[in-house]
Tab-separated table of C-alpha atoms in Angstrom:
chain	number	residue	atom	x	y	z
A	1304	MET	CA	1.681	-28.051	8.239
A	1305	LYS	CA	3.015	-25.323	5.990
A	1306	LYS	CA	3.294	-26.331	2.326
A	1307	VAL	CA	6.797	-25.979	0.865
A	1308	LEU	CA	6.817	-24.341	-2.564
A	1309	ASN	CA	8.812	-26.046	-5.290
A	1310	HIS	CA	10.133	-22.976	-7.066
A	1311	SER	CA	11.119	-24.575	-10.348
A	1312	SER	CA	7.686	-26.109	-10.919
A	1313	ALA	CA	5.583	-23.311	-9.426
A	1314	SER	CA	3.596	-20.948	-11.647
A	1315	ASP	CA	4.504	-17.265	-11.956
A	1316	GLU	CA	1.466	-16.388	-9.827
A	1317	GLU	CA	2.586	-18.720	-7.039
A	1318	LEU	CA	6.116	-17.338	-7.198
A	1319	VAL	CA	4.851	-13.760	-7.090
A	1320	ALA	CA	2.698	-14.573	-4.055
A	1321	ALA	CA	5.697	-16.171	-2.324
A	1322	ALA	CA	7.986	-13.274	-3.248
A	1323	ARG	CA	5.479	-10.873	-1.726
A	1324	ARG	CA	5.957	-12.804	1.515
A	1325	ASN	CA	9.676	-11.957	1.275
A	1326	ASP	CA	10.686	-15.263	-0.333
A	1327	LEU	CA	13.782	-14.105	-2.185
A	1328	ALA	CA	14.358	-17.551	-3.715
A	1329	ALA	CA	10.920	-17.318	-5.389
A	1330	PHE	CA	11.914	-13.961	-6.840
A	1331	GLU	CA	15.184	-15.425	-8.089
A	1332	GLU	CA	13.187	-18.009	-10.027
A	1333	LEU	CA	11.086	-15.226	-11.592
A	1334	VAL	CA	14.273	-13.413	-12.603
A	1335	ALA	CA	15.649	-16.590	-14.164
A	1336	ARG	CA	12.457	-17.116	-16.178
A	1337	HIS	CA	12.079	-13.578	-17.518
A	1338	ARG	CA	15.601	-12.151	-17.502
A	1339	ASP	CA	16.217	-12.627	-21.245
A	1340	LYS	CA	12.932	-10.977	-22.209
A	1341	ILE	CA	13.572	-7.998	-19.926
A	1342	TYR	CA	17.141	-7.652	-21.138
A	1343	ALA	CA	16.054	-7.927	-24.799
A	1344	ARG	CA	13.576	-5.081	-24.353
A	1345	ALA	CA	16.203	-2.958	-22.611
A	1346	PHE	CA	18.700	-3.694	-25.381
A	1347	SER	CA	16.202	-2.942	-28.167
A	1348	MET	CA	15.647	0.498	-26.680
A	1349	MET	CA	19.132	1.384	-25.443
A	1350	ARG	CA	21.141	-0.262	-28.284
A	1351	ASN	CA	24.032	-0.714	-25.892
A	1352	GLU	CA	24.851	-3.989	-24.134
A	1353	GLU	CA	26.340	-2.536	-20.962
A	1354	GLU	CA	23.571	0.015	-20.456
A	1355	ALA	CA	20.942	-2.626	-21.192
A	1356	VAL	CA	22.363	-4.952	-18.518
A	1357	ASP	CA	22.395	-2.113	-15.959
A	1358	VAL	CA	18.838	-1.033	-16.765
A	1359	ALA	CA	17.621	-4.645	-16.650
A	1360	GLN	CA	19.245	-5.106	-13.245
A	1361	GLU	CA	17.673	-1.887	-11.962
A	1362	ALA	CA	14.306	-3.014	-13.291
A	1363	TRP	CA	14.507	-6.241	-11.278
A	1364	VAL	CA	15.394	-4.362	-8.095
A	1365	LYS	CA	12.449	-2.007	-8.694
A	1366	GLY	CA	10.262	-5.023	-9.403
A	1367	TRP	CA	11.141	-6.530	-6.016
A	1368	GLN	CA	10.496	-3.236	-4.214
A	1369	ARG	CA	7.159	-2.677	-5.968
A	1370	LEU	CA	5.817	-6.220	-5.849
A	1371	VAL	CA	3.141	-5.084	-3.436
A	1372	GLN	CA	1.775	-2.832	-6.215
A	1373	PHE	CA	1.440	-5.694	-8.691
A	1374	GLN	CA	-2.272	-6.372	-8.906
A	1375	GLY	CA	-2.143	-9.199	-11.422
A	1376	GLU	CA	-4.112	-7.280	-14.071
A	1377	SER	CA	-1.459	-8.262	-16.618
A	1378	SER	CA	1.064	-11.094	-16.544
A	1379	PHE	CA	4.151	-10.706	-14.378
A	1380	GLY	CA	6.326	-10.598	-17.527
A	1381	THR	CA	4.268	-7.765	-19.016
A	1382	TRP	CA	4.385	-5.861	-15.725
A	1383	MET	CA	8.167	-6.215	-15.563
A	1384	THR	CA	8.454	-5.148	-19.218
A	1385	ARG	CA	6.573	-1.933	-18.421
A	1386	ILE	CA	9.034	-1.222	-15.611
A	1387	VAL	CA	12.062	-1.717	-17.848
A	1388	ILE	CA	10.496	0.395	-20.636
A	1389	ASN	CA	9.945	3.273	-18.204
A	1390	LEU	CA	13.507	3.022	-16.916
A	1391	CYS	CA	14.850	3.025	-20.478
A	1392	LEU	CA	12.771	6.102	-21.332
A	1393	ASP	CA	14.094	7.907	-18.243
A	1394	GLN	CA	17.636	7.011	-19.243
A	1395	LEU	CA	17.125	8.080	-22.860
A	1396	ARG	CA	15.598	11.394	-21.796
A	1397	ARG	CA	18.600	12.068	-19.575
A	1398	ARG	CA	20.919	11.152	-22.435
A	1399	LYS	CA	19.030	13.418	-24.837
A	1400	ARG	CA	19.266	16.395	-22.519
A	1401	GLN	CA	23.028	16.023	-22.589
A	1402	ARG	CA	23.409	16.320	-26.341
A	1403	THR	CA	22.213	18.712	-29.000
A	1404	GLU	CA	19.527	17.543	-31.344
A	1405	SER	CA	20.568	17.134	-34.939
A	1406	ILE	CA	18.810	18.987	-37.748
A	1407	GLU	CA	17.499	15.678	-39.041
A	1408	GLU	CA	15.867	14.864	-35.727
A	1409	LEU	CA	14.209	18.280	-35.609
A	1410	SER	CA	12.798	17.701	-39.099
A	1411	GLU	CA	11.540	14.294	-38.026
A	1412	GLU	CA	9.774	15.849	-35.044
A	1413	ALA	CA	8.125	18.395	-37.324
A	1414	GLY	CA	6.811	15.505	-39.430
A	1415	GLY	CA	8.015	16.691	-42.819
A	1416	VAL	CA	10.654	14.168	-43.881
A	1417	GLU	CA	8.398	11.145	-44.306
A	1418	ARG	CA	6.228	12.964	-46.838
A	1419	GLN	CA	9.166	13.263	-49.200
A	1420	MET	CA	10.035	9.581	-49.062
A	1421	PRO	CA	8.794	7.607	-52.056
A	1422	VAL	CA	6.515	4.660	-51.350
A	1423	VAL	CA	8.386	1.332	-51.333
A	1424	ALA	CA	6.416	-0.769	-53.770
A	1425	ALA	CA	8.064	-4.178	-53.406
A	1426	ASN	CA	8.069	-6.161	-50.196
A	1427	PRO	CA	11.714	-5.828	-49.111
A	1428	THR	CA	11.638	-8.792	-46.772
A	1429	GLU	CA	10.051	-11.304	-49.107
A	1430	ARG	CA	11.749	-14.724	-49.317
A	1431	LEU	CA	14.208	-13.901	-46.569
A	1432	GLU	CA	15.239	-16.532	-44.053
A	1433	ARG	CA	13.870	-15.918	-40.555
A	1434	ILE	CA	17.314	-15.401	-39.011
A	1435	GLU	CA	18.368	-13.078	-41.813
A	1436	LEU	CA	15.145	-11.101	-41.507
A	1437	ARG	CA	15.624	-10.667	-37.756
A	1438	LYS	CA	19.164	-9.485	-38.329
A	1439	ARG	CA	18.048	-6.925	-40.899
A	1440	ILE	CA	15.221	-5.640	-38.764
A	1441	ASP	CA	17.604	-5.244	-35.853
A	1442	GLY	CA	20.061	-3.370	-38.068
A	1443	ALA	CA	17.341	-1.054	-39.383
A	1444	LEU	CA	15.954	-0.398	-35.888
A	1445	ALA	CA	19.424	0.651	-34.769
A	1446	LEU	CA	19.403	3.404	-37.404
A	1447	LEU	CA	16.224	5.055	-36.089
A	1448	SER	CA	16.269	7.814	-33.497
A	1449	HIS	CA	15.295	6.566	-30.042
A	1450	GLU	CA	11.879	8.273	-30.187
A	1451	HIS	CA	10.954	6.539	-33.449
A	1452	ARG	CA	12.422	3.219	-32.387
A	1453	THR	CA	10.565	3.352	-29.064
A	1454	VAL	CA	7.197	4.133	-30.612
A	1455	LEU	CA	7.679	1.308	-33.126
A	1456	ILE	CA	8.715	-1.171	-30.422
A	1457	LEU	CA	5.788	-0.246	-28.190
A	1458	HIS	CA	3.299	-0.538	-31.046
A	1459	GLU	CA	4.628	-3.498	-33.017
A	1460	PHE	CA	6.262	-5.639	-30.317
A	1461	GLU	CA	4.452	-4.653	-27.134
A	1462	GLU	CA	1.148	-4.232	-29.017
A	1463	MET	CA	0.258	-1.059	-27.191
A	1464	GLU	CA	-2.470	1.290	-28.451
A	1465	TYR	CA	-1.768	4.909	-29.410
A	1466	LYS	CA	-3.250	6.184	-26.152
A	1467	GLU	CA	-1.110	3.893	-24.016
A	1468	ILE	CA	2.043	4.785	-25.952
A	1469	ALA	CA	1.306	8.492	-25.521
A	1470	LYS	CA	0.922	8.005	-21.764
A	1471	THR	CA	4.114	5.944	-21.493
A	1472	MET	CA	6.173	8.362	-23.563
A	1473	GLY	CA	4.618	11.507	-22.110
A	1474	CYS	CA	3.511	12.988	-25.441
A	1475	SER	CA	0.279	13.574	-27.385
A	1476	ILE	CA	-1.532	10.952	-29.488
A	1477	GLY	CA	-0.833	13.135	-32.533
A	1478	THR	CA	2.899	12.913	-31.857
A	1479	VAL	CA	2.637	9.134	-31.473
A	1480	MET	CA	0.841	8.868	-34.833
A	1481	SER	CA	3.391	11.068	-36.541
A	1482	ARG	CA	6.389	9.253	-35.029
A	1483	LEU	CA	4.937	5.844	-35.831
A	1484	PHE	CA	4.267	6.863	-39.415
A	1485	TYR	CA	7.783	8.168	-39.858
A	1486	ALA	CA	9.308	5.102	-38.173
A	1487	ARG	CA	7.392	2.686	-40.403
A	1488	ARG	CA	8.229	4.561	-43.562
A	1489	LYS	CA	11.866	4.828	-42.643
A	1490	MET	CA	11.963	1.109	-41.805
A	1491	ALA	CA	10.527	0.314	-45.246
A	1492	VAL	CA	13.207	2.419	-46.898
A	1493	LEU	CA	15.984	0.981	-44.724
A	1494	LEU	CA	14.928	-2.624	-45.273
A	1495	ALA	CA	14.727	-2.013	-49.023
A	1496	GLY	CA	18.116	-0.307	-48.944
A	1497	LEU	CA	19.699	-3.153	-47.008
A	1498	ARG	CA	18.368	-5.588	-49.594
A	1499	ASN	CA	19.706	-3.538	-52.483
A	1500	GLU	CA	23.133	-3.480	-50.857
A	1501	GLU	CA	23.478	-7.243	-51.399
B	378	MET	CA	6.426	6.520	-56.560
B	379	LYS	CA	5.811	9.708	-54.630
B	380	SER	CA	2.553	10.048	-52.737
B	381	ASN	CA	0.409	13.161	-53.250
B	382	MET	CA	-1.656	12.548	-50.156
B	383	LYS	CA	-1.927	15.143	-47.439
B	384	HIS	CA	-0.087	14.301	-44.218
B	385	ASP	CA	-3.307	14.247	-42.191
B	386	ASP	CA	-4.810	11.767	-44.639
B	387	GLN	CA	-1.719	9.576	-44.422
B	388	LEU	CA	-2.005	9.524	-40.627
B	389	LYS	CA	-5.707	8.769	-40.868
B	390	LEU	CA	-4.996	5.872	-43.184
B	391	GLN	CA	-2.427	4.523	-40.771
B	392	ALA	CA	-4.867	4.875	-37.868
B	393	TRP	CA	-7.450	2.958	-39.909
B	394	LEU	CA	-4.903	0.186	-40.553
B	395	ASP	CA	-4.143	0.010	-36.818
B	396	GLY	CA	-7.833	-0.157	-35.927
B	397	GLU	CA	-7.660	3.117	-34.013
B	398	LEU	CA	-10.549	4.901	-35.716
B	399	PRO	CA	-14.157	4.883	-34.505
B	400	ALA	CA	-16.486	2.710	-36.633
B	401	ARG	CA	-18.084	5.581	-38.571
B	402	GLU	CA	-14.776	7.227	-39.469
B	403	ALA	CA	-13.243	3.857	-40.320
B	404	ALA	CA	-16.041	3.207	-42.825
B	405	GLU	CA	-15.442	6.614	-44.419
B	406	VAL	CA	-11.704	5.961	-44.779
B	407	GLN	CA	-12.298	2.502	-46.207
B	408	ALA	CA	-14.633	3.873	-48.849
B	409	GLY	CA	-12.551	6.973	-49.569
B	410	LEU	CA	-8.819	7.224	-48.824
B	411	ALA	CA	-8.082	3.496	-48.794
B	412	ALA	CA	-9.626	3.104	-52.243
B	413	THR	CA	-7.423	5.673	-53.990
B	414	ALA	CA	-4.237	4.654	-55.847
B	415	ASP	CA	-2.018	6.599	-53.413
B	416	GLY	CA	-3.894	5.156	-50.488
B	417	ARG	CA	-3.535	1.588	-51.736
B	418	ALA	CA	0.209	2.022	-52.353
B	419	LEU	CA	0.795	3.506	-48.925
B	420	LEU	CA	-1.302	0.837	-47.247
B	421	ALA	CA	0.695	-1.895	-49.004
B	422	GLU	CA	3.959	-0.420	-47.752
B	423	LEU	CA	2.690	-0.020	-44.192
B	424	ARG	CA	1.327	-3.581	-44.184
B	425	ASN	CA	4.617	-4.994	-45.489
B	426	THR	CA	6.569	-3.235	-42.746
B	427	THR	CA	4.171	-4.362	-40.025
B	428	ALA	CA	4.262	-7.937	-41.325
B	429	ALA	CA	8.064	-7.914	-41.465
B	430	LEU	CA	8.307	-6.741	-37.868
B	431	SER	CA	5.663	-9.087	-36.520
B	432	GLY	CA	7.361	-11.893	-34.627
B	433	HIS	CA	10.769	-11.031	-35.989
B	434	GLU	CA	12.329	-9.164	-33.124
B	435	ALA	CA	15.947	-10.174	-32.714
B	436	GLY	CA	16.274	-12.858	-30.027
B	437	VAL	CA	18.795	-11.260	-27.692
B	438	THR	CA	19.885	-13.086	-24.545
B	439	LEU	CA	21.435	-11.649	-21.403
B	440	PRO	CA	25.211	-11.881	-21.709
B	441	GLU	CA	25.644	-12.893	-18.045
B	442	SER	CA	25.129	-16.182	-16.237
B	443	ARG	CA	22.047	-16.696	-14.074
B	444	GLU	CA	24.142	-16.857	-10.892
B	445	PHE	CA	26.189	-13.744	-11.606
B	446	PHE	CA	23.211	-11.632	-12.682
B	447	TRP	CA	21.193	-12.723	-9.649
B	448	SER	CA	24.086	-12.070	-7.266
B	449	LYS	CA	24.190	-8.434	-8.460
B	450	ILE	CA	20.435	-8.026	-8.015
B	451	GLU	CA	20.519	-9.666	-4.584
B	452	ARG	CA	23.329	-7.398	-3.413
B	453	GLN	CA	21.528	-4.282	-4.647
B	454	ILE	CA	18.282	-5.326	-2.985
B	455	ALA	CA	20.140	-5.874	0.318
B	456	ARG	CA	22.014	-2.580	-0.049
B	457	GLU	CA	18.866	-0.558	-0.704
B	458	ALA	CA	16.966	-2.264	2.105
B	459	ALA	CA	19.806	-1.487	4.518
B	460	ALA	CA	19.903	2.134	3.353
B	461	ILE	CA	16.220	2.513	4.248
B	462	ASP	CA	16.652	0.960	7.720
B	463	ARG	CA	19.967	2.577	8.594
B	464	PRO	CA	20.163	6.245	9.739
B	465	ALA	CA	22.301	8.585	7.687
B	466	PRO	CA	26.018	7.954	8.293
B	467	GLY	CA	28.231	10.428	10.160
B	468	LEU	CA	25.661	11.420	12.784
B	469	SER	CA	26.618	11.243	16.459
B	470	TRP	CA	24.239	9.737	19.033
B	471	LEU	CA	23.476	13.280	20.213
B	472	ALA	CA	22.584	14.413	16.704
B	473	ARG	CA	20.399	11.336	16.233
B	474	LEU	CA	18.708	12.023	19.599
B	475	ARG	CA	18.192	15.653	18.602
B	476	ARG	CA	16.727	14.513	15.290
B	477	GLN	CA	14.233	12.371	17.210
B	478	LEU	CA	13.460	15.087	19.766
B	479	ILE	CA	12.877	18.000	17.387
B	480	PRO	CA	9.580	16.704	16.010
B	481	LEU	CA	8.476	15.682	19.515
B	482	THR	CA	9.298	19.113	20.919
B	483	GLY	CA	7.487	20.785	18.058
B	484	PHE	CA	4.452	18.630	18.639
B	485	ALA	CA	4.493	19.327	22.401
B	486	THR	CA	4.750	23.093	21.811
B	487	VAL	CA	1.846	23.096	19.384
B	488	THR	CA	-0.218	21.019	21.836
B	489	VAL	CA	0.457	23.416	24.742
B	490	VAL	CA	-0.336	26.496	22.638
B	491	CYS	CA	-3.541	24.915	21.358
B	492	GLY	CA	-4.477	23.968	24.960
B	493	VAL	CA	-3.979	27.506	26.260
B	494	VAL	CA	-5.922	29.030	23.369
B	495	THR	CA	-8.761	26.546	23.860
B	496	LEU	CA	-8.884	27.190	27.611
B	497	HIS	CA	-8.897	30.918	26.998
B	498	SER	CA	-11.710	30.753	24.477
B	499	LEU	CA	-13.786	28.459	26.744
B	500	THR	CA	-13.501	30.521	29.933
B	501	GLY	CA	-13.612	33.862	28.185
B	502	THR	CA	-11.311	35.331	30.861
B	503	ASP	CA	-7.694	36.151	30.881
B	504	PRO	CA	-6.164	34.095	33.698
B	505	VAL	CA	-3.147	36.363	33.922
B	506	ALA	CA	-3.625	40.095	33.862
B	507	GLU	CA	-0.911	41.765	31.893
B	508	MET	CA	1.197	44.518	33.508
B	509	GLU	CA	3.868	46.304	31.632
B	510	LEU	CA	6.389	48.896	32.743
B	511	ALA	CA	7.236	51.037	29.785
B	512	ASN	CA	9.958	53.272	31.147
B	513	GLU	CA	11.848	53.379	34.450
B	514	ASP	CA	11.924	57.180	34.745
B	515	ILE	CA	8.411	57.909	33.644
B	516	GLY	CA	6.925	55.000	35.539
B	517	ALA	CA	4.151	53.975	33.165
B	518	CYS	CA	2.116	50.843	33.793
B	519	THR	CA	-0.703	49.290	31.842
B	520	TYR	CA	-3.291	46.856	33.055
B	521	HIS	CA	-5.328	44.907	30.539
B	522	ASP	CA	-8.452	43.129	31.685
B	523	GLN	CA	-9.683	40.960	28.876
B	524	ALA	CA	-12.826	39.881	30.718
B	525	ASN	CA	-14.094	43.439	30.759
B	526	LYS	CA	-12.278	44.391	27.582
B	527	MET	CA	-10.637	47.266	29.398
B	528	THR	CA	-7.134	48.736	29.481
B	529	VAL	CA	-5.928	50.947	32.344
B	530	VAL	CA	-2.733	52.965	32.069
B	531	TRP	CA	-0.906	54.522	35.057
B	532	PHE	CA	1.550	57.363	34.648
B	533	SER	CA	3.710	58.422	37.585
B	534	ASP	CA	6.853	60.361	38.370
B	535	ARG	CA	9.017	57.698	39.936
B	536	SER	CA	11.824	59.915	41.157
B	537	ARG	CA	9.362	62.049	43.118
B	538	ALA	CA	7.667	59.033	44.570
B	539	THR	CA	10.971	57.475	45.630
B	540	GLU	CA	11.939	60.642	47.447
B	541	ALA	CA	8.656	60.693	49.302
B	542	ALA	CA	8.586	56.998	50.254
B	543	PRO	CA	11.922	55.308	49.500
B	544	ASP	CA	10.896	51.878	50.793
B	545	ALA	CA	7.560	51.699	49.091
B	546	GLU	CA	7.345	49.353	46.133
B	547	ILE	CA	3.897	50.476	45.038
B	548	LEU	CA	3.769	54.192	44.527
B	549	PRO	CA	1.025	56.129	46.370
B	550	ALA	CA	1.254	58.950	43.841
B	551	MET	CA	0.009	56.729	41.004
B	552	ALA	CA	-2.953	58.110	39.151
B	553	VAL	CA	-5.239	56.710	36.544
B	554	GLU	CA	-4.646	58.854	33.505
B	555	SER	CA	-6.871	57.182	31.007
B	556	VAL	CA	-9.250	54.295	30.873
B	557	ALA	CA	-10.435	52.596	27.759
B	558	ALA	CA	-14.108	51.865	27.891
B	559	PRO	CA	-15.349	48.364	26.961
B	560	ASP	CA	-16.333	49.629	23.532
B	561	GLY	CA	-12.808	50.906	23.006
B	562	THR	CA	-13.615	54.640	23.454
B	563	PRO	CA	-11.012	56.386	25.638
B	564	ASP	CA	-12.462	57.679	28.886
B	565	ALA	CA	-10.294	60.178	30.719
B	566	LYS	CA	-10.827	60.400	34.488
């Protein structure tokens, strides 16, 4: 007799296996479990609620269509996160092509601005409440250009190595290092600035 | 405090902090760059930023209910699956049939051509001798025999021949004007 899968208590692996057999209800359970994480990553990169919802939705449709390619080398959540990151990067590249780069962005790409920034000696986030800290970090991230924000997210939150980031973003390791350095330095300045504003 | 470090050294220090340097280079940086005053200050700033970010990503949640979000995904999955199965809209049954037949016809043509070429190369003979009438008034004919690698050309005055034998289809006045030898050298007879 065929065993009936209890979707709510099944593991991700069991749900993935069922979804690969065209069990749409199993896939719905996977969406329910990971939808916030996928949306959060889309939002952190796009910085726009509506666009983030659309990209997250597209990522889930792609996930369903490409389930056969999922080999289980990483967790299902990580695999889905990679899909949404790639979709966000595609979207951001399209957006960038439509507008002119600012002088500041060009300087950032050349890697000269961060050298002029003074080192922030004090820890700007010391003794901050967790919620307050998250809010400040989110505010500072929003002020970075999408290239710097993306490299920081991929390194600090997704824990990707330089090589992997370079592959994902389609640039050299040197560019990744330079962007990461700038992003970190700018974050230090922004977090310190936000504290001083109080 | 402004750092006097070179940009390459700053990047190297960062790479060391991220554990991206090979062991030998990492040891060099630890003993050199990381021990300088500028290096220490920069490292402290980079560490503070990394520590602040670690585990402090804003907890954003999807601003749509589970049911509504899933219904959109489900509809899109169904729509895209249908688009793959369904032929392009606006095509008549004849156009669809033609679309199916074109590749089949192409395949059949290629197969026939390949078959004829193969047969020809296997037998080494030309099953159909080629005759060609170049001009009605002059009455020129060529005969190409591929087996013997020979070409024969007839020249005749048709008007004269018709006067002499109006009912004859093959002209008695035909003469072999030139024959190409198997090696390709013209041989007039």
